[in-house]
CSV table of C-alpha atoms in Angstrom, one decimal:
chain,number,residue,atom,x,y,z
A,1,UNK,CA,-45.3,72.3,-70.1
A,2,UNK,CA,-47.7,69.6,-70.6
A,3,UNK,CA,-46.9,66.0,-69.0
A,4,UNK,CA,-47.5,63.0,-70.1
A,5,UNK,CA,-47.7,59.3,-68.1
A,6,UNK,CA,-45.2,57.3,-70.1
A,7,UNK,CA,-45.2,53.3,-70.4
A,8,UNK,CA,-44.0,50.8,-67.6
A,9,UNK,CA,-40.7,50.3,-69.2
A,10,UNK,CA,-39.6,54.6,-69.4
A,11,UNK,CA,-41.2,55.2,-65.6
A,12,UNK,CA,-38.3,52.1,-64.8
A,13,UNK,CA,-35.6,53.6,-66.6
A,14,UNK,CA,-36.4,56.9,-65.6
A,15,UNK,CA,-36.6,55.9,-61.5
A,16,UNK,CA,-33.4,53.6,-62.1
A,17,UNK,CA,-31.5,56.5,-63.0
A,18,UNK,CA,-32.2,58.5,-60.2
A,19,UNK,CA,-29.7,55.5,-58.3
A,20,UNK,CA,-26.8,57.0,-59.5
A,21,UNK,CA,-26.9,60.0,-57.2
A,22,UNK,CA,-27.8,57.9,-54.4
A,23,UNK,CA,-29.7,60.9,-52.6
A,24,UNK,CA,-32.5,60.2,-50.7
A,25,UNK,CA,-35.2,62.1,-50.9
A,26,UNK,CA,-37.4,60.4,-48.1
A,27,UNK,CA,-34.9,61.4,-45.3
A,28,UNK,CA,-35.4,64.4,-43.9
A,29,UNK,CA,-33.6,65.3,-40.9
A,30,UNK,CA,-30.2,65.3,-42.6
A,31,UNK,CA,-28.6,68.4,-44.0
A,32,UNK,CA,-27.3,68.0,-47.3
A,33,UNK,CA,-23.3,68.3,-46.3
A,34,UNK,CA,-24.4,65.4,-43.6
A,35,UNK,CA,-25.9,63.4,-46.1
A,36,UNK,CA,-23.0,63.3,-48.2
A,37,UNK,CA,-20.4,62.5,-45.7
A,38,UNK,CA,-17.7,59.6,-45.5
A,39,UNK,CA,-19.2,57.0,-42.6
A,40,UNK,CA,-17.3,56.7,-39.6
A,41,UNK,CA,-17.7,54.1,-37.7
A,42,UNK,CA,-17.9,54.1,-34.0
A,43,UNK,CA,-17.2,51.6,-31.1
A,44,UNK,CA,-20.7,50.1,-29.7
A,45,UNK,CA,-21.1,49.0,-26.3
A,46,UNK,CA,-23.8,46.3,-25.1
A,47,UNK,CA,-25.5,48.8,-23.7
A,48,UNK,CA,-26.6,50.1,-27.2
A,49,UNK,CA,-27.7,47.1,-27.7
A,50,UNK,CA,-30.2,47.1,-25.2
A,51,UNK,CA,-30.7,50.8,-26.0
A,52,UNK,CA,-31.6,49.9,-29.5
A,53,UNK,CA,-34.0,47.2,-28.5
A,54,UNK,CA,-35.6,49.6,-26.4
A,55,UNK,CA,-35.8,52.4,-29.2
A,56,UNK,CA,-37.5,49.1,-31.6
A,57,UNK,CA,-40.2,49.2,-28.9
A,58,UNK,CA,-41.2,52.4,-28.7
A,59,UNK,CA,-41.0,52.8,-32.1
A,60,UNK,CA,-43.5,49.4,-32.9
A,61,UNK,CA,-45.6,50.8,-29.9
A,62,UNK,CA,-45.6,54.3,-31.8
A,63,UNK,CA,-46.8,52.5,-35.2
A,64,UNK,CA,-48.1,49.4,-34.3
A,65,UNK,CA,-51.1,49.1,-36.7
A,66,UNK,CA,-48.9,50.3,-39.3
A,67,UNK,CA,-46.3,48.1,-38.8
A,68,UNK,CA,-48.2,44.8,-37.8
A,69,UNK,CA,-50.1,45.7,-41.6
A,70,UNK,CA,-46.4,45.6,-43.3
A,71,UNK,CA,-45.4,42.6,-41.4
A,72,UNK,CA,-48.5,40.5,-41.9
A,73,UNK,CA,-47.1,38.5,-44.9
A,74,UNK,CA,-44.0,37.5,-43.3
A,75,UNK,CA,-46.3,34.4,-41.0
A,76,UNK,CA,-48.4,34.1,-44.3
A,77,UNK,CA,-44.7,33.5,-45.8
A,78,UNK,CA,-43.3,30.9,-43.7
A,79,UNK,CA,-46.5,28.9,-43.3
A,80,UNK,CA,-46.2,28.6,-47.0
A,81,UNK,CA,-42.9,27.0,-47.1
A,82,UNK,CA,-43.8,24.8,-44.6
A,83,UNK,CA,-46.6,23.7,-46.5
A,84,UNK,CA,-44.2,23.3,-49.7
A,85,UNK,CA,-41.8,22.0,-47.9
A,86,UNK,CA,-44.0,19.0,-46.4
A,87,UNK,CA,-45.4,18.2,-49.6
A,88,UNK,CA,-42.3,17.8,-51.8
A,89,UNK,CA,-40.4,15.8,-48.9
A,90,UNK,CA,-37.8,18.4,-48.0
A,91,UNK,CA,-38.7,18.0,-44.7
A,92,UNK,CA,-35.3,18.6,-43.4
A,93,UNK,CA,-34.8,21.9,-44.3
A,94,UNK,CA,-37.8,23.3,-42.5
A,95,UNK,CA,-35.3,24.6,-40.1
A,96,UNK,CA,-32.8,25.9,-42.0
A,97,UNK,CA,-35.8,27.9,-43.6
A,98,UNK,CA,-36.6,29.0,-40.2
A,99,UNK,CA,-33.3,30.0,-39.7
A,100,UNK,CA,-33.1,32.1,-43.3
A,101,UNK,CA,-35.5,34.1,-42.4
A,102,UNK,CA,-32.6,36.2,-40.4
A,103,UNK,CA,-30.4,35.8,-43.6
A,104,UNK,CA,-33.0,38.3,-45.9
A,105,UNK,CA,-34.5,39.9,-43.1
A,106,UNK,CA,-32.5,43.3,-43.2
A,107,UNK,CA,-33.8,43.4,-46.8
A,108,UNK,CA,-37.3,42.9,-46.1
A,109,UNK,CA,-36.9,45.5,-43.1
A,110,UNK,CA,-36.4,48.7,-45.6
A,111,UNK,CA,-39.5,50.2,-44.8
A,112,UNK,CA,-39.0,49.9,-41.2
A,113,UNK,CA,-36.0,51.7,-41.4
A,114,UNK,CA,-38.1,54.8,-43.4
A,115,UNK,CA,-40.7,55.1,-40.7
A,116,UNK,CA,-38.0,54.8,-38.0
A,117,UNK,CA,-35.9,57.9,-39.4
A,118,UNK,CA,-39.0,59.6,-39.9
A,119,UNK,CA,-40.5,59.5,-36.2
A,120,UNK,CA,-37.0,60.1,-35.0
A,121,UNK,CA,-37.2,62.9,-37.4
A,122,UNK,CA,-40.2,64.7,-35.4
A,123,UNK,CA,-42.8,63.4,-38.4
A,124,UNK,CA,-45.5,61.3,-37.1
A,125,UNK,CA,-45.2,57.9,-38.6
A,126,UNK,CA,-47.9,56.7,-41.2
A,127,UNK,CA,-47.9,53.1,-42.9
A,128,UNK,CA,-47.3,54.9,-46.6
A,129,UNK,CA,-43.8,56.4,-45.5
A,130,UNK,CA,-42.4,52.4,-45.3
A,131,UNK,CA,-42.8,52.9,-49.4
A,132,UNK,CA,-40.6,55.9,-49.6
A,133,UNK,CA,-38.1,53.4,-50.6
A,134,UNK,CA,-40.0,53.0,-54.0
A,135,UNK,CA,-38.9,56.7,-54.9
A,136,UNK,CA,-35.0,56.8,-53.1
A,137,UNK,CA,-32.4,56.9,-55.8
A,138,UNK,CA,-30.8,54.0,-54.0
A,139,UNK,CA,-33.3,51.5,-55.2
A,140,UNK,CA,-31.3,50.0,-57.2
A,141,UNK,CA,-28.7,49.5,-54.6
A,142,UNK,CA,-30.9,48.3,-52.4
A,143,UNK,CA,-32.6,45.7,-55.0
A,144,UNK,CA,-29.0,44.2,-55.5
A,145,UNK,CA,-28.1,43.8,-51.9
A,146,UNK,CA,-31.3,42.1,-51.3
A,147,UNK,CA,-30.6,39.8,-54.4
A,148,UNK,CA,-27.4,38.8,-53.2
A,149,UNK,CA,-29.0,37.9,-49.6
A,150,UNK,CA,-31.3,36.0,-51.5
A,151,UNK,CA,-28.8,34.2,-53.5
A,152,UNK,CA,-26.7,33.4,-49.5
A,153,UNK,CA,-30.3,31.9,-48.7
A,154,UNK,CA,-30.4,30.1,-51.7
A,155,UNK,CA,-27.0,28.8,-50.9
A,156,UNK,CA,-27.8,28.2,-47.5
A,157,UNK,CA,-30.9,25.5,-48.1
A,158,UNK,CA,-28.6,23.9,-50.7
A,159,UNK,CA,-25.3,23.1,-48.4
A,160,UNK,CA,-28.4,22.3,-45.4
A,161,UNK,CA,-29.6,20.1,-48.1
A,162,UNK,CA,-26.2,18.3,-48.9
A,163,UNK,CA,-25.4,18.2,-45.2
A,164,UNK,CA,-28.0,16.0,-44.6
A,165,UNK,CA,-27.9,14.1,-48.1
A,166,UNK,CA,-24.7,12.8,-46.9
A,167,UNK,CA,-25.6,11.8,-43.2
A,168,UNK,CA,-29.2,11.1,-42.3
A,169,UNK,CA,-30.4,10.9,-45.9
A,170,UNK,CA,-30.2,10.8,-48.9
A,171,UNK,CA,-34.0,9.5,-48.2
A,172,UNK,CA,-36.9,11.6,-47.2
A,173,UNK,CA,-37.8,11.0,-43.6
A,174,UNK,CA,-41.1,9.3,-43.4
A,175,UNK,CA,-42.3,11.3,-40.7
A,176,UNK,CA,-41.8,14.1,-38.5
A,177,UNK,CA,-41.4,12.2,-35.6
A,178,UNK,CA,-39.2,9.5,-37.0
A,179,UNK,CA,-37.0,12.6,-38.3
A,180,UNK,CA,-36.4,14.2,-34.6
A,181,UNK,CA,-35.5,10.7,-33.2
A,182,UNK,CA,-32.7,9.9,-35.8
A,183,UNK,CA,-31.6,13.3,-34.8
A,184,UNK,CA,-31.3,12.6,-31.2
A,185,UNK,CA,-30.7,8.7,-31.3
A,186,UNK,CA,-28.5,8.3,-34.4
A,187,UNK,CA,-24.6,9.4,-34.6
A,188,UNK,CA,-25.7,10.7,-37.9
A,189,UNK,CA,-28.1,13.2,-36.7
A,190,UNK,CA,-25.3,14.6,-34.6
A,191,UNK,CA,-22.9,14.9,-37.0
A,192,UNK,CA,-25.8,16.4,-39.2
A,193,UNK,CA,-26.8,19.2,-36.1
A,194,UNK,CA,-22.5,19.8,-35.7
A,195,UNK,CA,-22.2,20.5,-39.4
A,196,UNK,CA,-25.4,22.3,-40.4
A,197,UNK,CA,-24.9,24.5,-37.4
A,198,UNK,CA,-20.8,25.3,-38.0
A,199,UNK,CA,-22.2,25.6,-41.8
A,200,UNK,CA,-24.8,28.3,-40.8
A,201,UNK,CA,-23.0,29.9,-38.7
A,202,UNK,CA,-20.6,31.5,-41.7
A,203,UNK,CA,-23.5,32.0,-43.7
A,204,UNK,CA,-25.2,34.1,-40.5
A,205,UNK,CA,-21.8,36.1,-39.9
A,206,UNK,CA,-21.9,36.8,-44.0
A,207,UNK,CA,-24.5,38.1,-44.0
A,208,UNK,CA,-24.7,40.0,-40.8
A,209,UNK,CA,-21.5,41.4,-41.9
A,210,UNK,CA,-22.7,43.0,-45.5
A,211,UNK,CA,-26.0,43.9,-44.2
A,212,UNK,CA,-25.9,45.3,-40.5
A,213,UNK,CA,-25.7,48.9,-41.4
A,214,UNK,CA,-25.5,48.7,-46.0
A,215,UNK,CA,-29.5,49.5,-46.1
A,216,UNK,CA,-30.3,52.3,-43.9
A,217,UNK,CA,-27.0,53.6,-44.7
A,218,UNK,CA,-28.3,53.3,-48.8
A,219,UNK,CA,-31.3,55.2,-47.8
A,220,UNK,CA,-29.9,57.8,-45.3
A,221,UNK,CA,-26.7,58.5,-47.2
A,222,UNK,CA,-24.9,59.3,-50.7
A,223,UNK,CA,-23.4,56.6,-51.0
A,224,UNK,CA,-22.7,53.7,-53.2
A,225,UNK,CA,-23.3,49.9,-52.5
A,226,UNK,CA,-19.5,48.9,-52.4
A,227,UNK,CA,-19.3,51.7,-49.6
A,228,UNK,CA,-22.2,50.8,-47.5
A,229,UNK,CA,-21.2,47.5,-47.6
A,230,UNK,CA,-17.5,47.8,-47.1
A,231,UNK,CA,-18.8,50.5,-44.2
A,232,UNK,CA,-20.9,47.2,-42.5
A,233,UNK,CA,-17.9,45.2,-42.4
A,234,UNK,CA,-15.9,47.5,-40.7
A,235,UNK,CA,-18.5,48.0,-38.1
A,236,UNK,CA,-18.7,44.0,-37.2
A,237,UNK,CA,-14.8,44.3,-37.5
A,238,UNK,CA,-14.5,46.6,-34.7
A,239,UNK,CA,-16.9,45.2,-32.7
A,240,UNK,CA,-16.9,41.7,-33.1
A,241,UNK,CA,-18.3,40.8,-29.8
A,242,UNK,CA,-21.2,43.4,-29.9
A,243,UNK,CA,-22.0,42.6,-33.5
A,244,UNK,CA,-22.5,38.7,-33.2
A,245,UNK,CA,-24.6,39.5,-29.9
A,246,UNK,CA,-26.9,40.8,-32.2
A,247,UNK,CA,-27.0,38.5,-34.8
A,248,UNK,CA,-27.6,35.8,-31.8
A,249,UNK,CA,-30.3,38.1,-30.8
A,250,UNK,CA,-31.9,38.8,-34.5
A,251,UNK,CA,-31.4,34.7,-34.5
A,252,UNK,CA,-32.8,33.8,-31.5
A,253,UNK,CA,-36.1,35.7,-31.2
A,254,UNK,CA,-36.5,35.0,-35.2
A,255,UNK,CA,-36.6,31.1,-34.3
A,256,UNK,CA,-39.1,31.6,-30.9
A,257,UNK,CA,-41.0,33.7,-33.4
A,258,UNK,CA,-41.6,31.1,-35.7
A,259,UNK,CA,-42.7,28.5,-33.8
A,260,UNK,CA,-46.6,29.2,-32.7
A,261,UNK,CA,-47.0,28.9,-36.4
A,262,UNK,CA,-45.1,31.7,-37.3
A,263,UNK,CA,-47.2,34.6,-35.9
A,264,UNK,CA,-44.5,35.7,-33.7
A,265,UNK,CA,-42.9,37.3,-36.5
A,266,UNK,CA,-45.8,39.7,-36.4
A,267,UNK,CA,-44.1,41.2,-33.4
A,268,UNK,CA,-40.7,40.1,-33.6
A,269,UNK,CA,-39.8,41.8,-37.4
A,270,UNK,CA,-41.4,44.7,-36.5
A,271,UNK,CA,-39.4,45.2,-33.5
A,272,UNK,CA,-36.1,44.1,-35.2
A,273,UNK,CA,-36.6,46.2,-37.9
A,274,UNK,CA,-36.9,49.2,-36.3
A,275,UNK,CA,-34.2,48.5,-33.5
A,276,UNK,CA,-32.5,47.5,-36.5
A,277,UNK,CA,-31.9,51.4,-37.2
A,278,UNK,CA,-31.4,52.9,-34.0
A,279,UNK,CA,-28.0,50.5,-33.9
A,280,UNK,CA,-27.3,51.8,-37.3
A,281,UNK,CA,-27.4,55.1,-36.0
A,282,UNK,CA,-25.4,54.8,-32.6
A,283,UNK,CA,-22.7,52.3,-35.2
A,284,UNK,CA,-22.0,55.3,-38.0
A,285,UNK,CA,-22.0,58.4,-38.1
């Protein structure tokens, strides 16, 4: 049978379809009948949190070059919207894009994930398996989840914004140091810190909570978006204390990550990334 390369727009349609099955093809140490399982979801201890860190070592030590390679834009990234945000005043919410950076980053981790399952599959990683994801029939899926953790980031900078339209601002700050001193010297930069971190806090457990396990479950399992992500909920429901751990965690070393310029995040995604799927797999099963 002769084959022919068809246009842009067919290949699309053509690899969209494939996302109804939601098979991927990319995993390969899962049978078929444990592909296409129900997710249970297990009780996680703190131990598998440091367990999982652990595993997120190994596996960055494993890949390094590879992963360091895939990573390299995320510093290129944030230096960027520093720059931006410097240069159309929005000076305030250089934070809060620090910050967002943990909101998406389960999204821009998929191809972590990929290299992950396949070195804990026996295959020895290579940089091209982090674009498996390109071919799973759970693009789609995945593409939507990552939109709607866009459109929380989105929503994020814009209540950051308002919060501090309606105490420090609505000015611009003329400086940076003149901003970190009404912080710390005004009542208003209180109130600002008290709201802005109450207000990112809900944003943070949203999104920890329809993330944690949706996108390696998409690529690992046959299932459908509403399932992975009603299958992440449940895990942070039943372990609430382990769960938000981690997102303090993912939070934490995000921010130290950013601020020698952002390089960090060279190391830090990486590591999260692929520790990222080791608690996936100790939290379903």
């Amino acid at each position: 049978m002769t084959q022919t390369i068809g246009n842009p727009l067919s290949w699309l349609a053509q690899s969209l379809g494939l996302t109804s099955a939601h098979v991927s093809k990319s995993v390969t140490h899962l049978g078929s009948d444990e592909a296409s399982a129900a997710p249970i979801v297990n009780y996680l201890e703190f131990s598998d949190l440091r367990a999982a860190l652990k595993a997120g070592v190994e596996d960055f030590a494993a890949c390094r070059s590879d992963a360091m390679f895939l990573i390299l834009c995320y510093p290129l990234i944030g230096i960027g919207l520093v720059i931006l945000s410097l240069q159309v005043n929005l000076l305030p919410l250089i934070f809060p894009m620090i910050l967002g950076f943990a909101l998406v980053g389960p999204a821009a981790s998929v191809g972590l994930y990929e290299m992950s399952a396949r070195r804990a599959a026996g295959f020895p990683p290579r940089w091209s398996d982090a674009f498996n994801v390109l071919r799973s029939p759970a693009l789609l899926s995945i593409l939507t989840l990552g939109f709607y953790l866009a459109v929380l980031f989105t929503a994020w900078l814009l209540v950051a914004n308002g919060i501090y339209s309606r105490t420090l601002g609505p000015e611009a700050p003329s400086s940076v140091s003149s901003f970190l001193l009404a912080i710390i010297q005004q009542s208003e930069g209180w109130k600002m810190m008290f709201w802005g971190g109450l207000a990112g806090t809900v944003f943070a457990v949203t999104a920890l909570a329809i993330s944690l396990v949706s996108f390696p479950l998409l690529l690992e399992r046959n299932v459908g978006l509403p399932v992975a992500v009603a299958t992440s909920i449940s895990v942070v429901r039943k372990n609430p204390l382990v769960t938000l751990t981690w997102g303090a965690i993912v939070a934490v070393a995000i921010f130290l990550g950013s601020l020698p310029a952002f390089a960090g995040l060279v190391l830090v995604i990486p590591v999260l990334g692929h520790a990222s799927w080791h608690l996936y797999r100790q939290a379903v099963c």
